[in-house]
PDB file of C-alpha atoms and ligand atoms in Angstrom:
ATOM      1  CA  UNK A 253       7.182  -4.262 -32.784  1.00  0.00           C
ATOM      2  CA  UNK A 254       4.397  -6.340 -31.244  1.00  0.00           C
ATOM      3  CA  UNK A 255       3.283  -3.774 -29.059  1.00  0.00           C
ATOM      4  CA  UNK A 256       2.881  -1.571 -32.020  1.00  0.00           C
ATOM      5  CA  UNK A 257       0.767  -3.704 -33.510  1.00  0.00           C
ATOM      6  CA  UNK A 258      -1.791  -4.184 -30.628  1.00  0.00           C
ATOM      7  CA  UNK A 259      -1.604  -0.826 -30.275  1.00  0.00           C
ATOM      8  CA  UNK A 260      -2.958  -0.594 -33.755  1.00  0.00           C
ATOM      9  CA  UNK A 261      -5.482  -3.647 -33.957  1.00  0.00           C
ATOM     10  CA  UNK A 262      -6.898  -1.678 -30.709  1.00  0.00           C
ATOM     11  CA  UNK A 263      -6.921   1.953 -32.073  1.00  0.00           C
ATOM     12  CA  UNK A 264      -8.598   0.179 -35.216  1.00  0.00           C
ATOM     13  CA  UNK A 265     -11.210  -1.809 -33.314  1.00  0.00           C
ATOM     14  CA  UNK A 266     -12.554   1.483 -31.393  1.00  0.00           C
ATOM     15  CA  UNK A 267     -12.494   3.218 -34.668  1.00  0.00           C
ATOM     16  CA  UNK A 268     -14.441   0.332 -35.998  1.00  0.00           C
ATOM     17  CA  UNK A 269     -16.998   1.050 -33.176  1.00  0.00           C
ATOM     18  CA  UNK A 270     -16.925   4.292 -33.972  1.00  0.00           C
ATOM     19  CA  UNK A 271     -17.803   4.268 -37.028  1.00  0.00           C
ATOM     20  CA  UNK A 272     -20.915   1.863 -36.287  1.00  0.00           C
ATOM     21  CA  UNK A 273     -22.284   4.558 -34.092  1.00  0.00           C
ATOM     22  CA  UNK A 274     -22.592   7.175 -36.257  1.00  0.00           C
ATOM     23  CA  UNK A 275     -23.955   5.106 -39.086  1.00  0.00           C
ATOM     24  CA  UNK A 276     -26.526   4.098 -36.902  1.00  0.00           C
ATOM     25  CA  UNK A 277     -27.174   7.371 -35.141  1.00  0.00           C
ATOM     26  CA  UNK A 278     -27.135   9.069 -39.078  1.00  0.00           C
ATOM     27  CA  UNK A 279     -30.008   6.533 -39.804  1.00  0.00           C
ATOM     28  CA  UNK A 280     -32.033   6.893 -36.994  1.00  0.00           C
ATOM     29  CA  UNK A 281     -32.515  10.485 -37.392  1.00  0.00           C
ATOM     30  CA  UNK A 282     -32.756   9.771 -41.145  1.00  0.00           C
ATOM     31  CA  UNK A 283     -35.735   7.902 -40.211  1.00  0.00           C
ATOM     32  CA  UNK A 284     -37.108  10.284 -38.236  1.00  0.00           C
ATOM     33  CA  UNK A 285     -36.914  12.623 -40.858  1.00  0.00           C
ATOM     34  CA  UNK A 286     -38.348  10.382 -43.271  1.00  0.00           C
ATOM     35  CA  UNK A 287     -41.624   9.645 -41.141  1.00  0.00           C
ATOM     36  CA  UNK A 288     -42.219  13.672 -40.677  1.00  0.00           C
ATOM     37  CA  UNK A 289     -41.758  13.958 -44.849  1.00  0.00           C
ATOM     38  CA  UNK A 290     -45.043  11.289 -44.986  1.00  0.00           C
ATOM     39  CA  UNK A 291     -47.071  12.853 -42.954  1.00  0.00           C
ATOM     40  CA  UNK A 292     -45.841  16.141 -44.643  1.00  0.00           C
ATOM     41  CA  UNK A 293     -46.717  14.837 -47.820  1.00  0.00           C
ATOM     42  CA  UNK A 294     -50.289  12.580 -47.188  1.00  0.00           C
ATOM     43  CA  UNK A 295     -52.041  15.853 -46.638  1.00  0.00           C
ATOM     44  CA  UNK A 296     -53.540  14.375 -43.548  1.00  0.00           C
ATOM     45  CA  UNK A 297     -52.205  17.540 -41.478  1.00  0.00           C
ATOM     46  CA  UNK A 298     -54.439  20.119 -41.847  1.00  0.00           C
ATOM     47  CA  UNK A 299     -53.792  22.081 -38.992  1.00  0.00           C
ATOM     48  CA  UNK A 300     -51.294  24.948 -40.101  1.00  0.00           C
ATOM     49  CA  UNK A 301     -49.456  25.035 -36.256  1.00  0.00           C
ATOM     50  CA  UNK A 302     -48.888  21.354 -36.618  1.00  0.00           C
ATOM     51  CA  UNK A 303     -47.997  21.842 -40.144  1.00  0.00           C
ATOM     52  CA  UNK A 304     -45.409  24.486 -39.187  1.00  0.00           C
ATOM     53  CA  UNK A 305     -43.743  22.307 -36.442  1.00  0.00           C
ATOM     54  CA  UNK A 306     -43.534  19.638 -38.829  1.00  0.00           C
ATOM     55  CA  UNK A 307     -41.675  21.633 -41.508  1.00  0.00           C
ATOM     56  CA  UNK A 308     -39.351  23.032 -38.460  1.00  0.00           C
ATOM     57  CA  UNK A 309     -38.221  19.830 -37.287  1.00  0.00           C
ATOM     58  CA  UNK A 310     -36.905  18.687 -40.720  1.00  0.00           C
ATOM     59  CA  UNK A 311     -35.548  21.641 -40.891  1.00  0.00           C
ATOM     60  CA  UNK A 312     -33.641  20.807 -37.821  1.00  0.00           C
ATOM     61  CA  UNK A 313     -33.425  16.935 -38.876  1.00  0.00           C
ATOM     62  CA  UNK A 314     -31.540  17.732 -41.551  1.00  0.00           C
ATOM     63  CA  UNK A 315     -29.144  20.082 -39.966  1.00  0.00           C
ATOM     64  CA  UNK A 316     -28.280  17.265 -37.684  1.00  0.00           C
ATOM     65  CA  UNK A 317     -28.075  14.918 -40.167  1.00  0.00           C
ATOM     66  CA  UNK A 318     -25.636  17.280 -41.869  1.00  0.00           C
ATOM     67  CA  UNK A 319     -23.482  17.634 -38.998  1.00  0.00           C
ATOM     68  CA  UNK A 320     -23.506  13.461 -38.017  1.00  0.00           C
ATOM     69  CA  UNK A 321     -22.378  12.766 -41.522  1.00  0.00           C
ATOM     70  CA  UNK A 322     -18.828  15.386 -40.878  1.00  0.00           C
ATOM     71  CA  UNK A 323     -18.577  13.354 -37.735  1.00  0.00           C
ATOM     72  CA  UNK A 324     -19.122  10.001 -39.901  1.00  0.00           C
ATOM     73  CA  UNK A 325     -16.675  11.532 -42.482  1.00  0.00           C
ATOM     74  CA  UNK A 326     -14.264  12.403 -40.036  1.00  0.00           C
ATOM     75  CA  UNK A 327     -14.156   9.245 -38.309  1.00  0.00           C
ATOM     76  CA  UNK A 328     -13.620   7.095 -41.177  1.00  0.00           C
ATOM     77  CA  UNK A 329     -10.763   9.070 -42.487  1.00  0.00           C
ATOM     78  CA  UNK A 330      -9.210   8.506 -39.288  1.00  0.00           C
ATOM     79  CA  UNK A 331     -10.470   4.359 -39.639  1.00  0.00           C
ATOM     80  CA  UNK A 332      -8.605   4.576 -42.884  1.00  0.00           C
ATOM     81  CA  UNK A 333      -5.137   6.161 -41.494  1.00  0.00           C
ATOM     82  CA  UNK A 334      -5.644   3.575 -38.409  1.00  0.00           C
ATOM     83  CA  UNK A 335      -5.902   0.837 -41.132  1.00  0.00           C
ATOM     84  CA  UNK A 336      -2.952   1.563 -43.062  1.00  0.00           C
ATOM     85  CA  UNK A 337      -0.733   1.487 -39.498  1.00  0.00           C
ATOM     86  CA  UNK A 338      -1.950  -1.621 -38.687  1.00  0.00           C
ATOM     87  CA  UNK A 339      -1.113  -2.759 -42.141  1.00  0.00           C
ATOM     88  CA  UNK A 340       2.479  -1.566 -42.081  1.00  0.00           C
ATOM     89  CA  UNK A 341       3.143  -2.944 -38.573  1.00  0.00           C
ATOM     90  CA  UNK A 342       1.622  -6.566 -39.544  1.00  0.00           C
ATOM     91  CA  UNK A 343       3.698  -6.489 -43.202  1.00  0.00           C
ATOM     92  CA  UNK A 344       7.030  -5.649 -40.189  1.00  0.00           C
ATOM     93  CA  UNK A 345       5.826  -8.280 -37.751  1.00  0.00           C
ATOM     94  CA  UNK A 346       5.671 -11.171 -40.781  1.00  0.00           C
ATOM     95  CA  UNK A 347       8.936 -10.160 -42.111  1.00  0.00           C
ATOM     96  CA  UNK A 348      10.306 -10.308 -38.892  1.00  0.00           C
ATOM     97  CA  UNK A 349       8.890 -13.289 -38.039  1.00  0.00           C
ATOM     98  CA  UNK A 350      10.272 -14.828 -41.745  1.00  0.00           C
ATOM     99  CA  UNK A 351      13.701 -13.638 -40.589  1.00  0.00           C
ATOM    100  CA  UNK A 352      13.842 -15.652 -37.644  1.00  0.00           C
ATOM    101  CA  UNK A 353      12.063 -18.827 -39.078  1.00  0.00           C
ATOM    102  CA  UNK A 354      14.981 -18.090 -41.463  1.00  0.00           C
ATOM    103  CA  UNK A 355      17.756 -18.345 -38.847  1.00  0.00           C
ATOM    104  CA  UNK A 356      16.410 -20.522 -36.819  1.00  0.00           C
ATOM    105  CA  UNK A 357      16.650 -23.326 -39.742  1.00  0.00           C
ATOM    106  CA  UNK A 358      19.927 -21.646 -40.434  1.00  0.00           C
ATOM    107  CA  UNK A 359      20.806 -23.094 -36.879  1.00  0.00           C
ATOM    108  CA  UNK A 360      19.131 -26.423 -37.180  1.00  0.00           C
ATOM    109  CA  UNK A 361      21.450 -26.812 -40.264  1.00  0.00           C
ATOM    110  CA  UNK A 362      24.292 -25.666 -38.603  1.00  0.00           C
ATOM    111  CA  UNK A 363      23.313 -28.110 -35.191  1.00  0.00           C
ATOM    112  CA  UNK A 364      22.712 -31.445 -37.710  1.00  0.00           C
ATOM    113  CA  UNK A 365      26.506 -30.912 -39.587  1.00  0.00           C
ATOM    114  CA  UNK A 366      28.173 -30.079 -36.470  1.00  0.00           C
ATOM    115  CA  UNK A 367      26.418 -33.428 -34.975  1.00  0.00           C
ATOM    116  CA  UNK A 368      27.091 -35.500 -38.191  1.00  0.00           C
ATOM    117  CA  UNK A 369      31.018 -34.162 -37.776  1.00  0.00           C
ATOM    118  CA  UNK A 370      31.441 -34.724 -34.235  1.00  0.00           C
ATOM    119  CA  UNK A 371      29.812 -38.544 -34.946  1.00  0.00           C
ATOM    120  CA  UNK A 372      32.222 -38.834 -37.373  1.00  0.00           C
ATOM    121  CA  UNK A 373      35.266 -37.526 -35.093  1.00  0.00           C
ATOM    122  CA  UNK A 374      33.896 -40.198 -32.235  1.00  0.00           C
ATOM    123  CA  UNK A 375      33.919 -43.008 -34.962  1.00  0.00           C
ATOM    124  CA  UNK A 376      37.239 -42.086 -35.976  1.00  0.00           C
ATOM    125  CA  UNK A 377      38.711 -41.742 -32.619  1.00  0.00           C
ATOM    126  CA  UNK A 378      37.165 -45.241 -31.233  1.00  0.00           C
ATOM    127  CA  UNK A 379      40.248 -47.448 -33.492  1.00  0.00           C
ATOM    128  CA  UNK A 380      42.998 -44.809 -32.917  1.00  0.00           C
ATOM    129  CA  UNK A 381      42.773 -44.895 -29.209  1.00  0.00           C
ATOM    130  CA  UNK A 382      42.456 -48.897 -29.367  1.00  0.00           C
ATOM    131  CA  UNK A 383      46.169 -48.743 -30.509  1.00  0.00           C
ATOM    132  CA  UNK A 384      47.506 -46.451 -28.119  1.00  0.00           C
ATOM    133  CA  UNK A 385      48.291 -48.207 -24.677  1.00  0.00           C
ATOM    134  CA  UNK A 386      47.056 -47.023 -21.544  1.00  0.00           C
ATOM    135  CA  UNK A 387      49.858 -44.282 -19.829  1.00  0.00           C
ATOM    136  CA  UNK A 388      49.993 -42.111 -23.143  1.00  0.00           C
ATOM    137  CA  UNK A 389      46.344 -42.313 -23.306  1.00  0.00           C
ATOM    138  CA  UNK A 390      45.995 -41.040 -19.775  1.00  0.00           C
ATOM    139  CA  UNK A 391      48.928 -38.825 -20.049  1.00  0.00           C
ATOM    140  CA  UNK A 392      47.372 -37.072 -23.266  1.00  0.00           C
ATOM    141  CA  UNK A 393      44.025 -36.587 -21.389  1.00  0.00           C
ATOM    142  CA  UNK A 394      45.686 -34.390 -18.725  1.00  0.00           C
ATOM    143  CA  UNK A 395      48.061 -32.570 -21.343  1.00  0.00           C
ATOM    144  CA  UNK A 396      44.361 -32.254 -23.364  1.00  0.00           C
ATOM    145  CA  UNK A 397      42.672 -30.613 -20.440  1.00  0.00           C
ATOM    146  CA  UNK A 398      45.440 -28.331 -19.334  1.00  0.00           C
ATOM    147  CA  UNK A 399      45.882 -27.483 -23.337  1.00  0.00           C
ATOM    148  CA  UNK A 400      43.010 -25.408 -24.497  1.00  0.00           C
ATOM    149  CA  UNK A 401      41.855 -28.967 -25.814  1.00  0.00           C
ATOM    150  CA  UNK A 402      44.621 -29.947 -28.103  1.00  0.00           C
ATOM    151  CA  UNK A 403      46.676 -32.636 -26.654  1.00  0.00           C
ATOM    152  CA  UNK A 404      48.932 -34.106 -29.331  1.00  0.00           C
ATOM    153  CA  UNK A 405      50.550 -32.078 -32.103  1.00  0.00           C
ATOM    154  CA  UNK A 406      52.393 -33.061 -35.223  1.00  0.00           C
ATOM    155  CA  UNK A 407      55.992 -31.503 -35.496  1.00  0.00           C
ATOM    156  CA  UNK A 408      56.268 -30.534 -38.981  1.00  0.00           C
ATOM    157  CA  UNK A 409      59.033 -27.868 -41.109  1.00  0.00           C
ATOM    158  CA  UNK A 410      60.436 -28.008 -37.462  1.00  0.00           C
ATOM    159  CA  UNK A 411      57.568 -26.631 -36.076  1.00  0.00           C
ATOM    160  CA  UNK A 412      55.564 -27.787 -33.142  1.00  0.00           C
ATOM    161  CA  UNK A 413      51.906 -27.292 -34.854  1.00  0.00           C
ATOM    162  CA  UNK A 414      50.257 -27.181 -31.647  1.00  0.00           C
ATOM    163  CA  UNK A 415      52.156 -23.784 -30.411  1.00  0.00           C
ATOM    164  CA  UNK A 416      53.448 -22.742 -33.850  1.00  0.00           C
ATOM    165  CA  UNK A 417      56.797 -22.326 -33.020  1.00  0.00           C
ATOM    166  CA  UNK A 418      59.851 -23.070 -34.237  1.00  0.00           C
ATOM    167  CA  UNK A 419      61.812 -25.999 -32.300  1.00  0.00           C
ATOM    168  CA  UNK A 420      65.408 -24.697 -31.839  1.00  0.00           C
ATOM    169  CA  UNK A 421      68.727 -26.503 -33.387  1.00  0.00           C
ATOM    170  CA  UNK A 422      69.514 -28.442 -30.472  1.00  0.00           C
ATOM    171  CA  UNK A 423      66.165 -29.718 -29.221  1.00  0.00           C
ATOM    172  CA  UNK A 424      65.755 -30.987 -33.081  1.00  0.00           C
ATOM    173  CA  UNK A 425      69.078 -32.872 -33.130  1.00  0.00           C
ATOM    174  CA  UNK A 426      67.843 -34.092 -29.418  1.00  0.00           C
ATOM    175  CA  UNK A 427      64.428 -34.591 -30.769  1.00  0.00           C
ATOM    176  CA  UNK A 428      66.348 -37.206 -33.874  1.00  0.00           C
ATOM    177  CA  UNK A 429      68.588 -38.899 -31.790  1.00  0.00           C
ATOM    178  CA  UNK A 430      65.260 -40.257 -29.610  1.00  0.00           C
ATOM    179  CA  UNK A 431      64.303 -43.762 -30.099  1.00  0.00           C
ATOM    180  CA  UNK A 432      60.357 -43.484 -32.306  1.00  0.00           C
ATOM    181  CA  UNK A 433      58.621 -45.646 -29.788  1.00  0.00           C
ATOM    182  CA  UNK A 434      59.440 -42.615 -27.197  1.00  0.00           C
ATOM    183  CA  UNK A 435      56.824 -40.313 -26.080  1.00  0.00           C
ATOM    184  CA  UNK A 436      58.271 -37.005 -26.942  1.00  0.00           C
ATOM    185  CA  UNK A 437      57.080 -33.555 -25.643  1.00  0.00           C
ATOM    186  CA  UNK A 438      57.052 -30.211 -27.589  1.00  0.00           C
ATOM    187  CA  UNK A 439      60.242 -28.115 -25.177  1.00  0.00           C
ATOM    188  CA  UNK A 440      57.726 -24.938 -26.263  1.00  0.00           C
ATOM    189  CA  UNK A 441      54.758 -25.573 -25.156  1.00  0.00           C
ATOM    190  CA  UNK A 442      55.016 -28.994 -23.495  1.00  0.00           C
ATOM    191  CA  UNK A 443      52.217 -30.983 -25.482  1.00  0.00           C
ATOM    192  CA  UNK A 444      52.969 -34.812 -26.663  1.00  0.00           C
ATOM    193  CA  UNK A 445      54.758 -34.005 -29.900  1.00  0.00           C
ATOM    194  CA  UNK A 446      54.048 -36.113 -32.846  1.00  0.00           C
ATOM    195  CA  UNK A 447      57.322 -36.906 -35.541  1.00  0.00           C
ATOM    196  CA  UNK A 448      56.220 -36.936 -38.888  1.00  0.00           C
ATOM    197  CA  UNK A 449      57.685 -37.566 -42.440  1.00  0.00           C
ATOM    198  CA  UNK A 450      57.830 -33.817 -43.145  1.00  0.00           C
ATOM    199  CA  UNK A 451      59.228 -33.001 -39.418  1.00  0.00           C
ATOM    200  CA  UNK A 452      62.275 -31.675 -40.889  1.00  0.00           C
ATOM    201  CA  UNK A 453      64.415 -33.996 -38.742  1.00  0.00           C
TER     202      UNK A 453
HETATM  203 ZN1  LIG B 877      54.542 -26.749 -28.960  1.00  0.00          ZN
END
């Protein structure tokens, strides 16, 4: 897309140059023309030889004027098409560029709530693990790791939540007869398991 563009600012530039050229070669020989006119018309050539050359060459002047002013013609056409190029691929580089000012503050917004939530998380965390003694601290840290990050897991409707599945019959009755200050561990998956009102105990 940016190529495109340079491609066009340069194709537009030499066009530009172009173009100066021939306006200044079309005025030149305008001039020239001009000057033979004068003397044409101040009757101060007498001689009818020098009278005739005069009359040839503006003859010829204007036959090359005629033929610069197609090339002129021709080249600004082309200017104009150049132009309009350029103008499309700027109007596609600014849109693009809008797009990904547009996404890139999309992310920024994105970064600052995920940074607000995980301050939040750290502030929450800081008092739980205060109350939770040392050895199931340590021991949820390696279940954690070796856990796809989710160390703990509330047992709810008789369902470990950390693996989603059901906790048979006899592991439940097990699970109710433990004593609530023991760790217990989900039989499924293994991960600290969590008894909760709703554990369906
Ligand atoms: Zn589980």
């Amino acid at each position: 897309m940016h190529a495109r563009s340079v491609q066009a600012q340069t194709k537009v530039a030499d066009l530009t140059a172009d173009q100066t050229k021939a306006d200044r070669e079309v005025a030149s020989v305008r001039a020239r023309r001009d000057r033979d006119q004068t003397r044409l018309d101040s009757g101060q050539v007498t001689n009818p030889k020098d009278l005739q050359n005069i009359q040839h060459e503006i003859v010829a002047l204007d036959r090359r004027i005629a033929s610069l002013e197609d090339d002129e013609l021709e080249v600004m056409e082309e200017l104009e098409g150049a132009q309009s190029e350029l103008a499309v691929a700027t109007d596609a580089l600014a849109s693009l560029d809008a797009r990904i000012a547009d996404e890139l503050a999309g992310l920024e917004v994105a970064t600052a709530e995920l940074d607000a939530s995980a301050e939040a998380l750290r502030a929450e965390r800081g008092p739980t693990v205060e109350r939770v003694s040392e050895p199931l601290l340590q021991l949820y840290a390696k279940v954690r790791e070796s856990h796809g990050g989710v160390g703990a897991a509330a047992l709810r409707h008789k369902r470990c939540e950390g693996c989603r599945l059901e906790i048979n019959g006899a592991d439940l009755r097990e699970i109710a007869a433990t004593p609530s200050d023991q760790v217990l561990r989900c039989p499924e998956c293994n991960r600290i398991l969590v008894r909760t009102g709703e554990s369906g105990l």
